[in-house]
Coordinates of C-alpha atoms in Angstrom, one line a residue:
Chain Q
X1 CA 25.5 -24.6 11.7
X2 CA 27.3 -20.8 11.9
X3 CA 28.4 -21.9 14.8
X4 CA 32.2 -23.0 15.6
X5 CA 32.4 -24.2 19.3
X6 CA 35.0 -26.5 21.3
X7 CA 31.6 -28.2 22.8
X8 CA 34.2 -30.6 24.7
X9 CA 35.8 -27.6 26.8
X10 CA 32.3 -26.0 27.3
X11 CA 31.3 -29.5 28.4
X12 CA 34.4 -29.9 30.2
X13 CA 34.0 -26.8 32.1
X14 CA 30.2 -26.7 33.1
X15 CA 31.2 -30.2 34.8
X16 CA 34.0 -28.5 36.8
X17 CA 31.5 -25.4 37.5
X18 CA 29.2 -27.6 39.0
X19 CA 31.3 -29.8 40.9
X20 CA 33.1 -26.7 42.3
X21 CA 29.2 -25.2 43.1
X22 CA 28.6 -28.2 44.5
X23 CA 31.6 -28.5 46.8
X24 CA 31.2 -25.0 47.9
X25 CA 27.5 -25.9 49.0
X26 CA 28.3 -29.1 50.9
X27 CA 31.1 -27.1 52.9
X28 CA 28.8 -24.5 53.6
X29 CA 26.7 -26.3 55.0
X30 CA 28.9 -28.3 56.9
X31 CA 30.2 -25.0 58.1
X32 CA 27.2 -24.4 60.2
X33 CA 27.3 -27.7 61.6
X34 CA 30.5 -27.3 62.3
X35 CA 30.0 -23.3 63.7
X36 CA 27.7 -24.7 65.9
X37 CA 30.2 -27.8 67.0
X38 CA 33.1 -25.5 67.7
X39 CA 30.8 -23.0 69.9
X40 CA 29.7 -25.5 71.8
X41 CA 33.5 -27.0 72.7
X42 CA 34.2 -23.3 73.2
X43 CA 31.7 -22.9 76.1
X44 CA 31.7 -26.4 77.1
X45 CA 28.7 -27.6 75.6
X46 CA 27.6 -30.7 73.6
X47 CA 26.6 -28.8 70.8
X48 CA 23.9 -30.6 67.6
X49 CA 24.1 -34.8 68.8
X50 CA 20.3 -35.8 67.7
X51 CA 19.5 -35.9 64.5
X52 CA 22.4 -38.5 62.8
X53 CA 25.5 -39.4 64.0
X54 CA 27.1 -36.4 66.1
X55 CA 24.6 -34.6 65.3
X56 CA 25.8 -34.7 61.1
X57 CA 22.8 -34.7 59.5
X58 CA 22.0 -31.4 61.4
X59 CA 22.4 -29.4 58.7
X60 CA 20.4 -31.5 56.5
X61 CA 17.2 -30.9 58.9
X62 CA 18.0 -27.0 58.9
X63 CA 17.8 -27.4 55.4
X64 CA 14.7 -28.8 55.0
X65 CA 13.3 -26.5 57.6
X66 CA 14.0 -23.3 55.9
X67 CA 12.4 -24.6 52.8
X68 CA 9.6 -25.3 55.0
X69 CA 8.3 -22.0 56.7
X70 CA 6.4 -19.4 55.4
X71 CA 7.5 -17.4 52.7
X72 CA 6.9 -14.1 53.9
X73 CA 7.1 -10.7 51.5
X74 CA 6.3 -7.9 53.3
X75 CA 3.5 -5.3 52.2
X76 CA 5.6 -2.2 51.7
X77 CA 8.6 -4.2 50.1
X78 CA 9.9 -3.4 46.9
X79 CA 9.0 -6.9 45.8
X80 CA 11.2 -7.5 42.9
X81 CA 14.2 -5.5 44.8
X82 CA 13.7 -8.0 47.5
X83 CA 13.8 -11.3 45.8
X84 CA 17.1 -10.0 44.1
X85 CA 18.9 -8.8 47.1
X86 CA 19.3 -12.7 48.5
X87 CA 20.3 -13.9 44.7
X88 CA 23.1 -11.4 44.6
X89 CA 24.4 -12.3 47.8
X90 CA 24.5 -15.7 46.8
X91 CA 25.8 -15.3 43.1
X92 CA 28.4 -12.7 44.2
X93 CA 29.9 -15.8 46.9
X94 CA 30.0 -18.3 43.9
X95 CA 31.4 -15.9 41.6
X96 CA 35.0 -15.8 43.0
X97 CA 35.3 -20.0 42.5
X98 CA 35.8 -19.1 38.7
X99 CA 39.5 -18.0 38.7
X100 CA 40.5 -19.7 41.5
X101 CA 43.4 -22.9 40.6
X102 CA 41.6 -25.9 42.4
X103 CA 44.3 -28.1 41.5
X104 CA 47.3 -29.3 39.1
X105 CA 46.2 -30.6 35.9
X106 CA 44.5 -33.9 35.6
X107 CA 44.0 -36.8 32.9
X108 CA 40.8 -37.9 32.3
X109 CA 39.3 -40.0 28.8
X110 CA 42.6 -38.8 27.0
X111 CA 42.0 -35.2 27.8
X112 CA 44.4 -33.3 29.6
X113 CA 42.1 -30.9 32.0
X114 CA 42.8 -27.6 34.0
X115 CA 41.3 -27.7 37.5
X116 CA 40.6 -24.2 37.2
X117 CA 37.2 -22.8 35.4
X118 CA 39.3 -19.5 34.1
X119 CA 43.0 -18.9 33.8
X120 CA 42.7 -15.3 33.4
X121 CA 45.8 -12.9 34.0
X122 CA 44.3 -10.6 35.8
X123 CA 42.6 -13.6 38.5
X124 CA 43.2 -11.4 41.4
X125 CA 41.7 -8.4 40.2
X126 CA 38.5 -10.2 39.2
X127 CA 38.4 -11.6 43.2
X128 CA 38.5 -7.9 44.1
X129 CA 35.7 -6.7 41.9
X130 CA 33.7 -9.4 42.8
X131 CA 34.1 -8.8 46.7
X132 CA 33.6 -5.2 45.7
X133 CA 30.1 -6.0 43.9
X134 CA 29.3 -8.3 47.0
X135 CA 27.8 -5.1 48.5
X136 CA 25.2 -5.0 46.5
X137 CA 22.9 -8.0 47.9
X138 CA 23.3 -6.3 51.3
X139 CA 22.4 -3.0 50.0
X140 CA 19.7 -4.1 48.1
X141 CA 17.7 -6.2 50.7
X142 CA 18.5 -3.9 53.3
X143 CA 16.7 -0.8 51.3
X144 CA 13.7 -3.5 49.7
X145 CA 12.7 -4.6 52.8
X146 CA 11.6 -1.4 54.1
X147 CA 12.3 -1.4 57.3
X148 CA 14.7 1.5 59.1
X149 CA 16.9 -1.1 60.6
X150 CA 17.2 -2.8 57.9
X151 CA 18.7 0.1 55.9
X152 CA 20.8 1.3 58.8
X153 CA 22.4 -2.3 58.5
X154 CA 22.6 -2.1 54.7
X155 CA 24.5 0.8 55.0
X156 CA 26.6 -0.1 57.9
X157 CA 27.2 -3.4 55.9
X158 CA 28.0 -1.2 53.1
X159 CA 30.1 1.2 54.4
X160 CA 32.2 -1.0 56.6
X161 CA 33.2 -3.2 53.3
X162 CA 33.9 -0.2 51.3
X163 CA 36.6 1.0 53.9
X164 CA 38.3 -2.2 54.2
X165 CA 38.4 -2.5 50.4
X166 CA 41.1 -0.1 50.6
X167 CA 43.2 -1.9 53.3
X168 CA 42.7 -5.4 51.3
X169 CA 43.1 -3.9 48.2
X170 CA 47.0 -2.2 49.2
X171 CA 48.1 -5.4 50.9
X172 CA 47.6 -7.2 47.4
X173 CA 49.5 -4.7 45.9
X174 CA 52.0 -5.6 48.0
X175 CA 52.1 -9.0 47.3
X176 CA 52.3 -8.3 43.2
X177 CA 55.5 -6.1 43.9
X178 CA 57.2 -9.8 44.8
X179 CA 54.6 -12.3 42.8
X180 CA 54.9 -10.0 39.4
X181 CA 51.8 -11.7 38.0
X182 CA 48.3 -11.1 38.6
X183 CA 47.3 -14.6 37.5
X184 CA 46.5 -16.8 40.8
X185 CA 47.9 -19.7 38.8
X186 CA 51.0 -17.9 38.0
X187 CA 51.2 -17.2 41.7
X188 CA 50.9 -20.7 43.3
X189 CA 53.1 -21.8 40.7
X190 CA 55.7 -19.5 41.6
X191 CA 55.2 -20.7 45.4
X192 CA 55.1 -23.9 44.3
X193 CA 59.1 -23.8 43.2
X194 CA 60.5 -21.2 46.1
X195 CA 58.7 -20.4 49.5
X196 CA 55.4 -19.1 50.4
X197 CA 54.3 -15.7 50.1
X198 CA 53.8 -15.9 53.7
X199 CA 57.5 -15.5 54.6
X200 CA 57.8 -12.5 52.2
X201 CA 54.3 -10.5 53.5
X202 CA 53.5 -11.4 57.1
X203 CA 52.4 -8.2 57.9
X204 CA 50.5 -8.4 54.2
X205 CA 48.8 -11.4 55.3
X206 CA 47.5 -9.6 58.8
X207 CA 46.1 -7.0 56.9
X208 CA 44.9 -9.2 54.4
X209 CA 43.0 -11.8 57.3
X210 CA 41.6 -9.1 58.9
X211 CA 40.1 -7.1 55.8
X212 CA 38.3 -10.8 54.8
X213 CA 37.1 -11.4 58.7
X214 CA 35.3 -8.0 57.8
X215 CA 34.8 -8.5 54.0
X216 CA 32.6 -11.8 55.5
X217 CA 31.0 -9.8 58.0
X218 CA 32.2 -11.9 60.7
X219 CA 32.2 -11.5 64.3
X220 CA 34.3 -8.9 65.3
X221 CA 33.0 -7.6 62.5
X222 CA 29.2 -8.1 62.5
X223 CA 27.9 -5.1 63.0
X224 CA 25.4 -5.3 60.0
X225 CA 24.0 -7.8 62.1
X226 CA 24.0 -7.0 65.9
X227 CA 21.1 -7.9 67.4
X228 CA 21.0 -6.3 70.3
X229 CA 21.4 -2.9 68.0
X230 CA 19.2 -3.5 64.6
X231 CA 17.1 -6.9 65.8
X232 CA 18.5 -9.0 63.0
X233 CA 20.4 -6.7 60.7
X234 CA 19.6 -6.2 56.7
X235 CA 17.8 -9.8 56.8
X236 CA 15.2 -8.6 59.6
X237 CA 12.5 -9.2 57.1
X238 CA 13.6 -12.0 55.2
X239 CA 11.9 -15.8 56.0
X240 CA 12.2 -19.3 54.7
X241 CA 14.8 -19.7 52.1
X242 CA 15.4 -16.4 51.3
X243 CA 17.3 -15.7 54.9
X244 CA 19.0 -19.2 54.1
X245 CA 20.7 -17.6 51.0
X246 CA 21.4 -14.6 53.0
X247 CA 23.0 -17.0 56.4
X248 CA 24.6 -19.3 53.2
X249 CA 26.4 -16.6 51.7
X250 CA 28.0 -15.9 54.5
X251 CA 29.6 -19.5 54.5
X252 CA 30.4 -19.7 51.1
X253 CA 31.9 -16.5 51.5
X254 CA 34.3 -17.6 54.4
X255 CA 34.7 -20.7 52.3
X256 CA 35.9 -18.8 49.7
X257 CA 38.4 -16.2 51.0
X258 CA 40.2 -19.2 53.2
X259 CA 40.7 -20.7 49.5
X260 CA 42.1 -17.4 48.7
X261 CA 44.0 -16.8 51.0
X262 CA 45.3 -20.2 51.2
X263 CA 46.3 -19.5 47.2
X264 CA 47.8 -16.2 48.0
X265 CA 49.7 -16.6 50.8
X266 CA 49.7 -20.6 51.5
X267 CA 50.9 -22.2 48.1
X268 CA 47.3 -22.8 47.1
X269 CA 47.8 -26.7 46.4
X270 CA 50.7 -27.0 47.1
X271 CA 51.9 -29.7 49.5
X272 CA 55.3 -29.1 51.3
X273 CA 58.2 -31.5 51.3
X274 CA 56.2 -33.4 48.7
X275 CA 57.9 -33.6 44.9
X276 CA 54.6 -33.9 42.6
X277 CA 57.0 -34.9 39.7
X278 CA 57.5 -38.5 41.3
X279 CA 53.8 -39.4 41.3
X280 CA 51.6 -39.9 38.5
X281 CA 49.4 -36.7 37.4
X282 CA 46.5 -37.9 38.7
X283 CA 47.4 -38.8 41.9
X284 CA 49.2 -35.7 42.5
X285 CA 46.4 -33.8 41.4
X286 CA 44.6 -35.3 43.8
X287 CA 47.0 -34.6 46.8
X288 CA 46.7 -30.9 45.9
X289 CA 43.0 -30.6 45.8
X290 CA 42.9 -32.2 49.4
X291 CA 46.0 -29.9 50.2
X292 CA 43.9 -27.0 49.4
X293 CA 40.4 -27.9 51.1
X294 CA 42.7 -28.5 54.1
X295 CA 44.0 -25.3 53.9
X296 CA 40.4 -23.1 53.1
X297 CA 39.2 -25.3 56.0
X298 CA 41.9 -24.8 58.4
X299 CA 40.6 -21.0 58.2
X300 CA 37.7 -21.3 58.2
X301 CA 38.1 -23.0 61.6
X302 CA 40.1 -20.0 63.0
X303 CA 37.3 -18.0 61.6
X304 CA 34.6 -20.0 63.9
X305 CA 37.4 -19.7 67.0
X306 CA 37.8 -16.0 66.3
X307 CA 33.7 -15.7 66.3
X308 CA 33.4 -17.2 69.7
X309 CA 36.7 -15.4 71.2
X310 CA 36.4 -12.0 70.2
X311 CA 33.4 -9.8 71.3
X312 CA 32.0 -7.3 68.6
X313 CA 33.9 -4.3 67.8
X314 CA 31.7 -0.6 68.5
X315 CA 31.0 1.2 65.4
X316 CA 33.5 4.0 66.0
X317 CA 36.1 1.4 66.6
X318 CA 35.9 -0.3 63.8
X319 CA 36.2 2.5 61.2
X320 CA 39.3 3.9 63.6
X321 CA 40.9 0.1 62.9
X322 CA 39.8 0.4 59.6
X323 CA 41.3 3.9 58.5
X324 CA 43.7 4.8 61.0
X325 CA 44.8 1.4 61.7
X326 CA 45.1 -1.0 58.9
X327 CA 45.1 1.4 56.2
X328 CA 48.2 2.7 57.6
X329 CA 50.0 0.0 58.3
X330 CA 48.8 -1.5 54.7
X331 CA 50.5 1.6 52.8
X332 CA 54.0 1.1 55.1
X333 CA 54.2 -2.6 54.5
X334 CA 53.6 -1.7 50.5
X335 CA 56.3 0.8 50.5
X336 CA 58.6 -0.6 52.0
X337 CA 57.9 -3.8 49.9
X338 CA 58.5 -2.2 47.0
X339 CA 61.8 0.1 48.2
X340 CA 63.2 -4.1 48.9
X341 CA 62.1 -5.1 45.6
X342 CA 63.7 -2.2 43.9
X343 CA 66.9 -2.8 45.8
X344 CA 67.4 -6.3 45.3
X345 CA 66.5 -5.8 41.2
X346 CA 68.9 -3.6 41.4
Chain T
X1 CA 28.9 -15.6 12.5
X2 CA 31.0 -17.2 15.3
X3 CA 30.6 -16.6 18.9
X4 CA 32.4 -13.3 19.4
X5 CA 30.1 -11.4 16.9
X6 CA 26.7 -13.1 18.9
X7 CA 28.3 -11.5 22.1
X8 CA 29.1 -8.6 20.6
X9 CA 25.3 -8.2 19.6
X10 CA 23.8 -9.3 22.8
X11 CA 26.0 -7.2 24.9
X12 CA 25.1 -4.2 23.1
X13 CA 21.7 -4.7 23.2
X14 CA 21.7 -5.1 26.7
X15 CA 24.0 -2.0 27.0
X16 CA 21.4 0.1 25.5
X17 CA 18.5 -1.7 26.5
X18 CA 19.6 -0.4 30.0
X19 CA 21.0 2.6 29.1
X20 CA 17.2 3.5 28.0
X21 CA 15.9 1.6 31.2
X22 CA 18.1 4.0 33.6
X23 CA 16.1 6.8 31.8
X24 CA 12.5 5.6 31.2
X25 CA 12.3 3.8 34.8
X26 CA 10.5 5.9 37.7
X27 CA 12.0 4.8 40.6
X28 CA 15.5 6.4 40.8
X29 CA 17.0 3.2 42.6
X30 CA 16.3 1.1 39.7
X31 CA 17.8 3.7 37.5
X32 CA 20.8 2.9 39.3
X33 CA 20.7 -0.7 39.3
X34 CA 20.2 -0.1 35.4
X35 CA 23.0 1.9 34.8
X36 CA 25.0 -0.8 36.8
X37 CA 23.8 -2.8 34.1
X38 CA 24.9 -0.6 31.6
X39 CA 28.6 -1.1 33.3
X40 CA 28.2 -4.4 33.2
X41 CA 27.4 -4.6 29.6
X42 CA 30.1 -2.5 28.4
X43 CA 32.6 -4.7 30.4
X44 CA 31.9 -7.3 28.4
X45 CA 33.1 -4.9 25.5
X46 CA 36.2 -4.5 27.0
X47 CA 36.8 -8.5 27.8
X48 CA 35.7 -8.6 23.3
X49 CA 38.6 -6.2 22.9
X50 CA 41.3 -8.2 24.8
X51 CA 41.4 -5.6 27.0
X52 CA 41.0 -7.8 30.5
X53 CA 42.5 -4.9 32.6
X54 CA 40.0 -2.3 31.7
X55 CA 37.1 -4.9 32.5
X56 CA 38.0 -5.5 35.5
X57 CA 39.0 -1.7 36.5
X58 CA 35.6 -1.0 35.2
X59 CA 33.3 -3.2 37.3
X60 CA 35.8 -2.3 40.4
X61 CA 35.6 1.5 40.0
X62 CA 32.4 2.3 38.4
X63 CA 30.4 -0.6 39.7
X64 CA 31.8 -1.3 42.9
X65 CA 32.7 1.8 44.1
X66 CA 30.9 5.2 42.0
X67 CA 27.6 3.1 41.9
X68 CA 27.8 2.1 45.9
X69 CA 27.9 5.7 46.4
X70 CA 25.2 6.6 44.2
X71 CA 22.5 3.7 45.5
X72 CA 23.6 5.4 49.0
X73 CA 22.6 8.6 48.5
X74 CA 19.8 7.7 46.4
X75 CA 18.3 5.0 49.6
X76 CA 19.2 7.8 52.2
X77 CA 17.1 10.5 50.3
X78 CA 14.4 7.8 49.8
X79 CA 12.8 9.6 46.8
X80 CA 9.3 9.3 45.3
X81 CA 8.0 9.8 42.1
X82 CA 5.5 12.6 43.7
X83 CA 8.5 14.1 45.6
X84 CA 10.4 14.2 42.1
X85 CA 10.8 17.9 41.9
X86 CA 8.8 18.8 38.5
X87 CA 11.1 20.5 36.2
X88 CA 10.9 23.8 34.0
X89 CA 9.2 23.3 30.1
X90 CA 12.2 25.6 29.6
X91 CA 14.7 23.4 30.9
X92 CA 13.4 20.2 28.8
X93 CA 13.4 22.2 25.8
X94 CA 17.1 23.4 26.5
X95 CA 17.7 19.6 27.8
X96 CA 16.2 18.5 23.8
X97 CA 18.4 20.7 22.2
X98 CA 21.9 20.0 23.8
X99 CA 21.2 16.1 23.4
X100 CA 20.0 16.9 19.9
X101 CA 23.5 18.7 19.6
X102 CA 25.1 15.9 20.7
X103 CA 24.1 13.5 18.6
X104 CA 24.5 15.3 15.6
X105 CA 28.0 15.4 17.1
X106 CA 28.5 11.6 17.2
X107 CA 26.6 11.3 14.0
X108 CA 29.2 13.5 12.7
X109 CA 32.5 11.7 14.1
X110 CA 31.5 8.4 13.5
X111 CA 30.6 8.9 9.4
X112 CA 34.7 10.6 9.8
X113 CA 35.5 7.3 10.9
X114 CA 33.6 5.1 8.8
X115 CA 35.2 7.5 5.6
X116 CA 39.0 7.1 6.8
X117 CA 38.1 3.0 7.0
X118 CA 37.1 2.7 4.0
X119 CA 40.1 4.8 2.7
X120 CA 42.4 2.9 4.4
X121 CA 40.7 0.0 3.3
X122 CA 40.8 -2.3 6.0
X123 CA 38.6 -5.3 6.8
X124 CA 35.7 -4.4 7.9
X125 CA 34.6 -6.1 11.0
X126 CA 32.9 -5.3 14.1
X127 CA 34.9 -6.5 16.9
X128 CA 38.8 -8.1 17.4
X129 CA 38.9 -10.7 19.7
X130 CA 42.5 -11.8 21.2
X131 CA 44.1 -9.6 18.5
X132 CA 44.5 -6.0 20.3
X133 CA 46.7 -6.3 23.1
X134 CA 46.8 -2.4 24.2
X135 CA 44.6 -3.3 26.8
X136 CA 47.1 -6.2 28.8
X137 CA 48.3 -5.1 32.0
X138 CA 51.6 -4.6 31.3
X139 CA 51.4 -2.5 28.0
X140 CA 48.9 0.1 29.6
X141 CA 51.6 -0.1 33.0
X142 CA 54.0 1.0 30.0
X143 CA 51.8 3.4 28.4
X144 CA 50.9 5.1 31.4
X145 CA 54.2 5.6 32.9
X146 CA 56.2 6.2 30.1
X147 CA 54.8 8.2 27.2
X148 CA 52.0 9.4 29.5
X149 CA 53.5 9.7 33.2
X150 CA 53.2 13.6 33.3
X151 CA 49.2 13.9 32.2
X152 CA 48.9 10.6 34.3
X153 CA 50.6 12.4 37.7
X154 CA 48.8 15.6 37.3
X155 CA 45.5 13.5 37.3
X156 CA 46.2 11.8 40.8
X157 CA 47.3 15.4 41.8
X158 CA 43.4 16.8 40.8
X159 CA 42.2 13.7 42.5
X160 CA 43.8 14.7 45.7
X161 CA 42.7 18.2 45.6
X162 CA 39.1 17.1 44.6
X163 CA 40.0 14.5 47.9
X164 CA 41.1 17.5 50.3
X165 CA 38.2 19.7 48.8
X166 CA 35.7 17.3 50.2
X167 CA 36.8 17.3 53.2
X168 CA 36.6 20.7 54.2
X169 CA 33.3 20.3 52.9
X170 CA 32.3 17.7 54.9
X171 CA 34.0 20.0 57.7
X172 CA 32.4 23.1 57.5
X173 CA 30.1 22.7 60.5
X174 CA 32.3 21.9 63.1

């Protein structure tokens, strides 16, 4: 053959792409289950309790349901615009899982193996871009569907994750003055041996929650999606499973940036007052996996208790919190990060 | 062949394969969504060259930020192919002969190129994977604001006045 491929490591790392797929799906959709579990203990209901036990195989049912209905493409649609808005939104929310360190290294069949799909050095960067493209499967099926307030969401959608790009963006810069890498792994590492991050960039980390609460479209934040404004937002038109991608996205997504933040700002897998050295890899491995998923879920859970706290922001005030407000305060924090930095190298 | 020569050869027909799409398609949104193709493709280049930074600069600038902008205007104007303004015969004549120019230009600078090679001899190969380091993080950081911090602070300095001038634009009615 011409070819000269490592077929183990591709094998190796498809298995780890879709075990971390896989993961990513089953939380999602345990999310919703769980959405609906901590709105009901928030206004003192029962919340899902028929189908299964506590209602657990809920999302199961609502699974099966959306594969169910009608498949609906509207007349006017741009049809092949609108069958690619929902596969963006999904592929963009899987996308970020690549650079992200799951866990420590393990030992399987004689083969020492990465928990990570790409160590690249420039891991946060590539979470950026991909949060940045993650505008495009709103945009999209907003414009396809062909419907005005559709596209008046799309571009609310747009432009409200365009302006907190900015915000997000500075309070990483932030956190690189004190990390000096851009390679996640290189960063939980680091935390791993001193502190967290957390106790360098509080105000960083602020910024940072609040610019994913948006980045997710998450109530405050949900004005692509108010109902009692646009109907149903960009997905207005959308039935069956394509909606379910849409609603799905939005799970992985705040799946996703608790993992991130958890890995910026947490210590990623790392467990505190634990030494790792004293157990076998494996084991320890292990430990940080579970330490991480505690973490992601942890805010993902402060995510559902934010949703059922916080009424939605008006338009005008969320661009004013956006620009005048975090922006701001993002570009203070970074500079007087880096005048500390510069003194203490010194 | 190994694997970075077959990417090297699907990327670029993809890059031009949309590059021609972003011009032959009718619908002015799917022009766009070509050329974010195009981006896309050319990325790829950049990750072939080592150059990790510039990939990822390039999908967060051109695609997720200049492209945004353009599928914006593009939905808000909602244009048709019958609402296409039809242009001059003059104008696609003079639009015929400046890309003609053009590539007789490129023609041009890439046989100077492919001379000086094989004067200086070197290997001749189509890409360099994990070799080139110019394009790391750190060595542009130290390119940029080192040999190049003046041309590089007079940029951001045209940026903000390209920044306040559309502003005032955007202000002229009140």
């Amino acid at each position: 053959m011409l070819l000269t491929i490592d077929w183990l490591l591709i094998i190796e790392k498809l298995v780890l792409i879709v075990v971390v797929v896989l993961v990513a799906l089953g939380i999602a959709m345990y999310s919703t289950w769980a959405e609906r579990k901590v709105a009901a203990v928030m206004q003192d209901r029962k919340g899902p309790t028929r189908a299964g036990p506590f209602g657990l195989l809920q999302p199961v049912a609502d699974g099966i349901k959306l594969f169910f209905k009608e498949e609906i493409i509207p007349n006017t649609s741009n049809k092949f615009l609108f069958v690619l808005g929902p596969m963006l939104a999904m592929m963009t929310a899987m996308l970020t899982s690549a650079v992200i360190p799951w866990g420590n290294k393990i030992e399987l069949f004689g083969r020492t193996i990465d928990l990570q799909i790409a160590d690249v050095n420039i891991g946060i960067l590539f979470i950026f871009g991909v949060v940045s493209l993650g505008v495009y499967g709103i945009m999209i099926g907003g414009w396809a569907s062909n419907n005005k307030f559709s596209l008046m969401a799309a571009i609310r959608g747009a432009s409200q994750m365009i302006s907190y790009e900015l915000a997000m963006g500075i309070a990483i810069i932030a956190l690189m003055f004190i990390t000096g890498t851009l390679s996640l792994k290189g960063i939980v590492e680091q935390q791993m041996n001193h502190t967290w991050n957390i106790i360098y960039q509080p105000i960083g980390f602020l910024v940072f929650f609040v610019c994913a609460l948006a980045e997710c479209n998450r109530t405050p934040f949900d004005l692509p999606e108010a109902e009692n404004e646009l109907n149903f937002g960009y997905h207005q038109e959308y039935s069956s499973m394509k909606l379910g991608f849409y609603l799905f996205a939005e799970y992985i997504n705040m799946f996703i940036s608790g993992v991130v933040m958890a890995t910026l700002f947490f210590g990623g897998y790392d467990l505190p007052f634990l030494n790792e050295a004293t157990l076998s890899p494996n084991i320890a491995a292990l430990i940080g996996v579970l330490a991480l998923f505690g973490k992601a879920i942890f805010f993902v859970l402060v995510f559902m208790w934010i949703r059922w706290t916080i009424p939605r922001f008006r338009y005008d005030q969320l661009m004013n919190l956006g620009w005048k407000g975090l922006l701001p305060l993002a570009l203070v924090n970074m500079l007087v990060t880096a005048a500390v930095v510069l003194w203490l190298n010194k | 062949m190994n694997v970075t020569e077959i990417l090297f050869w699907i990327l670029s027909a993809l890059a031009i394969g949309s590059a021609l799409m972003v011009l032959l398609s009718k619908n002015p949104v799917h022009s766009v969504l070509w050329l974010i193709m195009v981006f896309f493709a050319i990325s790829g280049h950049y990750i072939l060259l080592n150059a990790q930074f510039l990939f990822i600069v390039n999908l967060i600038v051109y695609a997720g930020a200049i492209m945004v902008l353009f599928l914006f205007v593009i939905m808000l104007m909602n244009l048709n192919t019958d609402t296409e303004p039809q242009k001059n015969k003059w104008l696609r004549l003079a639009g015929v002969v400046a890309g003609g120019c053009l590539m007789l230009v490129f023609v041009a600078a890439f046989r100077e190129a492919e001379i000086q090679r094989q004067q200086a001899n070197a290997a001749v190969r189509l890409v360099q994977m994990g070799e080139g380091n110019i394009g790391l993080i750190e060595n542009l950081g130290k390119a940029l604001f080192h040999e190049y911090v003046l041309p590089f602070e007079i940029s951001s300095v045209l940026f903000l006045s390209a920044m306040v001038g559309a502003v005032v634009i955007g202000k002229k009615g009140d």
